Short mmCIF file of C-alpha atoms in Angstrom, two decimals:
data_model
loop_
_atom_site.label_atom_id
_atom_site.label_comp_id
_atom_site.label_asym_id
_atom_site.label_seq_id
_atom_site.Cartn_x
_atom_site.Cartn_y
_atom_site.Cartn_z
CA MET A 1 101.66 -64.07 -7.28
CA LYS A 2 98.63 -61.65 -5.07
CA ARG A 3 97.99 -60.23 -8.29
CA THR A 4 96.65 -63.09 -9.74
CA THR A 5 94.41 -64.16 -6.48
CA VAL A 6 93.08 -60.84 -6.69
CA SER A 7 91.93 -61.35 -10.21
CA ILE A 8 90.54 -65.04 -9.91
CA VAL A 9 88.10 -63.74 -7.32
CA VAL A 10 87.10 -60.32 -8.99
CA VAL A 11 85.91 -63.15 -11.80
CA ALA A 12 83.92 -65.44 -9.56
CA ILE A 13 82.17 -62.96 -8.36
CA VAL A 14 81.29 -61.32 -11.27
CA THR A 15 80.41 -64.44 -12.79
CA THR A 16 77.90 -65.71 -9.48
CA LEU A 17 76.16 -61.64 -10.09
CA VAL A 18 75.30 -62.34 -13.86
CA SER A 19 74.26 -66.05 -12.81
CA SER A 20 71.70 -64.92 -10.27
CA CYS A 21 70.46 -62.05 -12.81
CA ALA A 22 70.11 -64.42 -15.61
CA ILE A 23 66.38 -65.75 -16.97
CA PRO A 24 66.72 -69.16 -15.69
CA ASP A 25 66.89 -72.16 -18.93
CA SER A 26 64.57 -73.75 -18.01
CA GLY A 27 61.78 -70.82 -18.82
CA GLU A 28 59.42 -70.90 -15.63
CA VAL A 29 59.11 -67.28 -13.87
CA SER A 30 59.93 -67.20 -10.96
CA ALA A 31 57.82 -65.55 -8.20
CA ILE A 32 59.25 -62.31 -6.28
CA ASP A 33 58.70 -61.86 -2.56
CA PRO A 34 57.25 -58.54 -2.17
CA ASP A 35 59.29 -57.99 0.91
CA ASP A 36 62.52 -58.34 -1.63
CA ILE A 37 61.45 -55.53 -3.93
CA PRO A 38 62.99 -52.28 -3.74
CA TYR A 39 60.76 -49.38 -2.37
CA GLU A 40 61.68 -47.59 -5.11
CA LEU A 41 60.09 -50.04 -8.09
CA ASP A 42 57.73 -51.04 -5.92
CA ALA A 43 56.04 -47.36 -4.90
CA THR A 44 51.90 -47.20 -5.90
CA THR A 45 51.86 -44.44 -8.55
CA THR A 46 49.22 -42.04 -7.18
CA ALA A 47 47.53 -40.10 -9.85
CA ALA A 48 46.46 -36.83 -8.94
CA PRO A 49 43.66 -35.22 -7.96
CA THR A 50 41.24 -34.25 -10.55
CA THR A 51 39.08 -30.83 -9.92
CA THR A 52 35.77 -30.44 -11.68
CA VAL A 53 34.42 -26.77 -12.21
CA ALA A 54 31.16 -26.48 -12.17
CA PRO A 55 29.64 -23.99 -14.59
CA THR A 56 28.94 -20.60 -13.02
CA THR A 57 25.14 -19.77 -14.61
CA THR A 58 25.19 -15.79 -14.04
CA SER A 59 21.32 -15.19 -13.98
CA PRO A 60 20.33 -12.08 -16.13
CA MET A 61 19.55 -9.09 -14.77
CA ALA A 62 15.78 -8.34 -14.15
CA ALA A 63 14.07 -6.05 -15.78
CA SER A 64 14.00 -2.73 -13.92
CA THR A 65 10.58 -1.74 -14.10
CA THR A 66 9.56 2.21 -13.85
CA SER A 67 6.50 2.55 -11.91
CA THR A 68 4.62 6.03 -11.53
CA SER A 69 2.37 7.67 -9.67
CA THR A 70 0.15 10.04 -10.13
CA THR A 71 -0.46 12.54 -7.01
CA VAL A 72 -4.50 13.35 -6.49
CA PRO A 73 -5.18 16.74 -4.98
CA VAL A 74 -7.86 16.37 -2.09
CA GLU A 75 -8.92 18.68 0.62
CA VAL A 76 -10.74 18.58 3.99
CA VAL A 77 -14.44 19.39 3.80
CA ASP A 78 -16.54 19.61 7.39
CA LEU A 79 -19.89 18.09 6.85
CA PHE A 80 -22.40 18.29 9.56
CA PHE A 81 -24.35 15.26 11.05
CA VAL A 82 -26.85 15.50 13.97
CA ALA A 83 -26.12 14.31 17.20
CA GLY A 84 -29.38 14.23 19.78
CA THR A 85 -30.58 18.03 19.47
CA GLN A 86 -27.07 19.32 17.97
CA LEU A 87 -25.06 19.77 15.08
CA VAL A 88 -21.32 18.40 15.26
CA PRO A 89 -19.30 19.07 12.16
CA ILE A 90 -17.33 15.53 10.33
CA SER A 91 -14.27 16.29 8.27
CA ARG A 92 -13.83 13.90 4.90
CA LEU A 93 -11.57 14.33 2.20
CA LEU A 94 -13.03 15.22 -0.94
CA LEU A 95 -10.91 16.39 -4.41
CA SER A 96 -9.85 19.34 -4.57
CA PRO A 97 -11.36 21.93 -5.89
CA ALA A 98 -14.41 21.06 -3.88
CA VAL A 99 -16.75 22.94 -5.78
CA ALA A 100 -20.66 22.91 -3.96
CA PRO A 101 -22.33 20.57 -6.16
CA GLN A 102 -20.10 17.91 -4.71
CA VAL A 103 -20.15 19.33 -1.22
CA ILE A 104 -23.47 19.35 -1.43
CA ALA A 105 -23.42 15.42 -2.69
CA ALA A 106 -20.74 14.61 -0.11
CA LEU A 107 -23.86 15.70 2.72
CA ALA A 108 -26.48 13.59 0.87
CA GLU A 109 -24.28 10.44 0.89
CA GLY A 110 -24.99 10.24 4.79
CA VAL A 111 -22.49 9.62 7.62
CA PRO A 112 -19.28 8.04 6.88
CA GLN A 113 -17.96 5.40 8.47
CA GLY A 114 -15.85 5.03 11.31
CA ASP A 115 -15.27 6.00 15.01
CA ALA A 116 -15.46 9.48 15.01
CA ALA A 117 -18.71 9.19 13.48
CA ALA A 118 -20.26 6.86 16.16
CA GLY A 119 -23.46 7.82 16.93
CA LEU A 120 -24.07 10.61 14.94
CA ARG A 121 -27.33 10.57 12.03
CA THR A 122 -28.17 12.52 9.32
CA ALA A 123 -31.65 14.28 8.60
CA LEU A 124 -31.86 14.32 5.05
CA PRO A 125 -34.28 11.85 3.48
CA ALA A 126 -32.39 9.01 1.85
CA ASP A 127 -33.31 9.46 -1.85
CA PHE A 128 -32.61 13.42 -0.88
CA VAL A 129 -30.54 15.21 -4.69
CA ALA A 130 -30.63 19.13 -4.73
CA THR A 131 -28.75 21.00 -7.03
CA VAL A 132 -26.81 23.43 -5.58
CA VAL A 133 -25.74 27.35 -7.32
CA VAL A 134 -22.82 29.98 -5.55
CA ALA A 135 -23.61 33.67 -7.08
CA ARG A 136 -21.84 36.77 -5.00
CA GLY A 137 -21.69 34.68 -1.84
CA VAL A 138 -25.19 33.41 -1.95
CA ALA A 139 -26.04 29.47 -2.39
CA THR A 140 -28.94 28.57 -3.61
CA VAL A 141 -30.40 25.05 -3.04
CA ASP A 142 -33.36 23.67 -4.87
CA LEU A 143 -35.29 21.54 -2.84
CA PRO A 144 -36.89 17.95 -4.42
CA ALA A 145 -40.60 18.56 -4.01
CA SER A 146 -40.85 15.14 -1.39
CA PHE A 147 -38.62 17.39 0.86
CA ILE A 148 -41.54 20.07 1.88
CA THR A 149 -43.94 17.25 1.88
CA ASN A 150 -42.78 14.41 3.31
CA LEU A 151 -40.59 15.08 6.26
CA PRO A 152 -41.84 16.56 9.45
CA GLY A 153 -40.92 20.37 10.54
CA ALA A 154 -38.75 18.88 12.93
CA GLU A 155 -36.20 17.19 10.68
CA GLN A 156 -36.93 19.83 8.25
CA ARG A 157 -34.81 22.40 11.15
CA LEU A 158 -32.65 19.81 11.41
CA ALA A 159 -31.89 18.63 7.88
CA ILE A 160 -31.95 22.79 7.11
CA ALA A 161 -29.29 23.66 9.25
CA GLN A 162 -26.85 20.69 8.24
CA ILE A 163 -27.08 22.19 4.82
CA VAL A 164 -26.76 25.75 5.90
CA LEU A 165 -23.57 24.97 8.45
CA THR A 166 -22.46 22.77 5.63
CA MET A 167 -22.00 25.50 3.07
CA THR A 168 -21.25 28.25 4.75
CA ARG A 169 -17.90 26.93 5.74
CA ARG A 170 -16.96 27.00 2.29
CA ALA A 171 -14.88 29.91 1.25
CA GLY A 172 -16.64 32.40 -0.69
CA VAL A 173 -20.01 31.44 0.49
CA GLY A 174 -21.66 33.62 3.29
CA GLN A 175 -25.63 33.32 3.15
CA VAL A 176 -28.01 30.59 2.12
CA THR A 177 -31.35 30.55 0.28
CA PHE A 178 -34.05 27.39 -1.03
CA THR A 179 -36.49 27.27 -3.77
CA THR A 180 -38.24 23.93 -4.76
CA GLU A 181 -38.84 23.30 -8.46
CA SER A 182 -36.89 26.77 -8.91
CA ARG A 183 -40.00 28.37 -6.27
CA ALA A 184 -39.13 30.44 -3.72
CA GLN A 185 -39.11 28.43 -0.25
CA SER A 186 -39.10 29.06 3.36
CA VAL A 187 -37.05 27.38 5.57
CA PRO A 188 -37.09 27.45 9.36
CA ARG A 189 -34.35 28.31 11.10
CA GLY A 190 -32.91 27.04 14.11
CA ARG A 191 -35.07 27.93 16.77
CA GLY A 192 -37.96 27.33 14.72
CA ASP A 193 -39.18 30.13 13.15
CA LEU A 194 -39.88 30.48 9.22
CA THR A 195 -38.34 32.55 6.78
CA GLU A 196 -39.72 34.66 4.48
CA PRO A 197 -39.77 32.63 1.02
CA GLY A 198 -36.71 32.81 -0.60
CA GLY A 199 -34.90 35.00 2.25
CA ALA A 200 -31.42 34.12 2.72
CA VAL A 201 -30.08 32.57 6.39
CA ALA A 202 -26.52 32.56 7.41
CA CYS A 203 -24.41 29.94 9.84
CA ASP A 204 -25.72 32.91 12.88
CA ASP A 205 -29.39 31.66 12.41
CA TYR A 206 -28.44 28.04 13.45
CA ALA A 207 -25.82 28.72 16.43
CA ASN A 208 -27.98 27.50 18.92
CA LEU A 209 -28.04 23.37 17.90
CA LEU A 210 -24.27 24.15 17.73
CA PRO A 211 -22.13 22.55 20.70
CA ALA A 212 -20.88 24.33 23.14
CA GLY A 213 -17.69 26.72 22.68
CA TYR A 214 -18.53 25.89 18.77
CA SER A 215 -19.02 29.49 16.81
CA CYS A 216 -19.65 30.04 13.13
#
């Protein structure tokens, strides 16, 4: 009798559950309260984050440039200029080897720019052009005719001193002689006396025009 009672109860429970899960015969859709939906069914699907990788642009390697440098040989040359009643040397760089015509051309260009040359001047005329030839330790300078005719005596002495002191500072030059248009020329020495035509002069002949403590 007890077994029959239990079976009836189980059948009744199953029948009730099946009835509650079935679609109603009326065909109407019943809304279900969200609170009654199990968590597993109501879980929001989350898309996996998408990572965008930007393409990497590699700049082409800059073309290598090869620079070449050329070393120009130069040397220091002393050029003499007038400071009051004296002559002082100013150093200047010239292309090496600095030959005699190159040196006298640099002297004719006048006082270089710069603080070291402040207060200096040249006794050579602005249009001074001369040729020079060195042979056996003697530099022969051919002067233009205007040098003798247009330049006062005192300026001639200083100008000749500039040339002699500058030229005798060069290796291989010990004396200087002068010509005018290839004719032997007399020139003033440092104390004002004249040489014989074509007479050679040296640094010692103008030592009295050098600053104190400066010797030939």
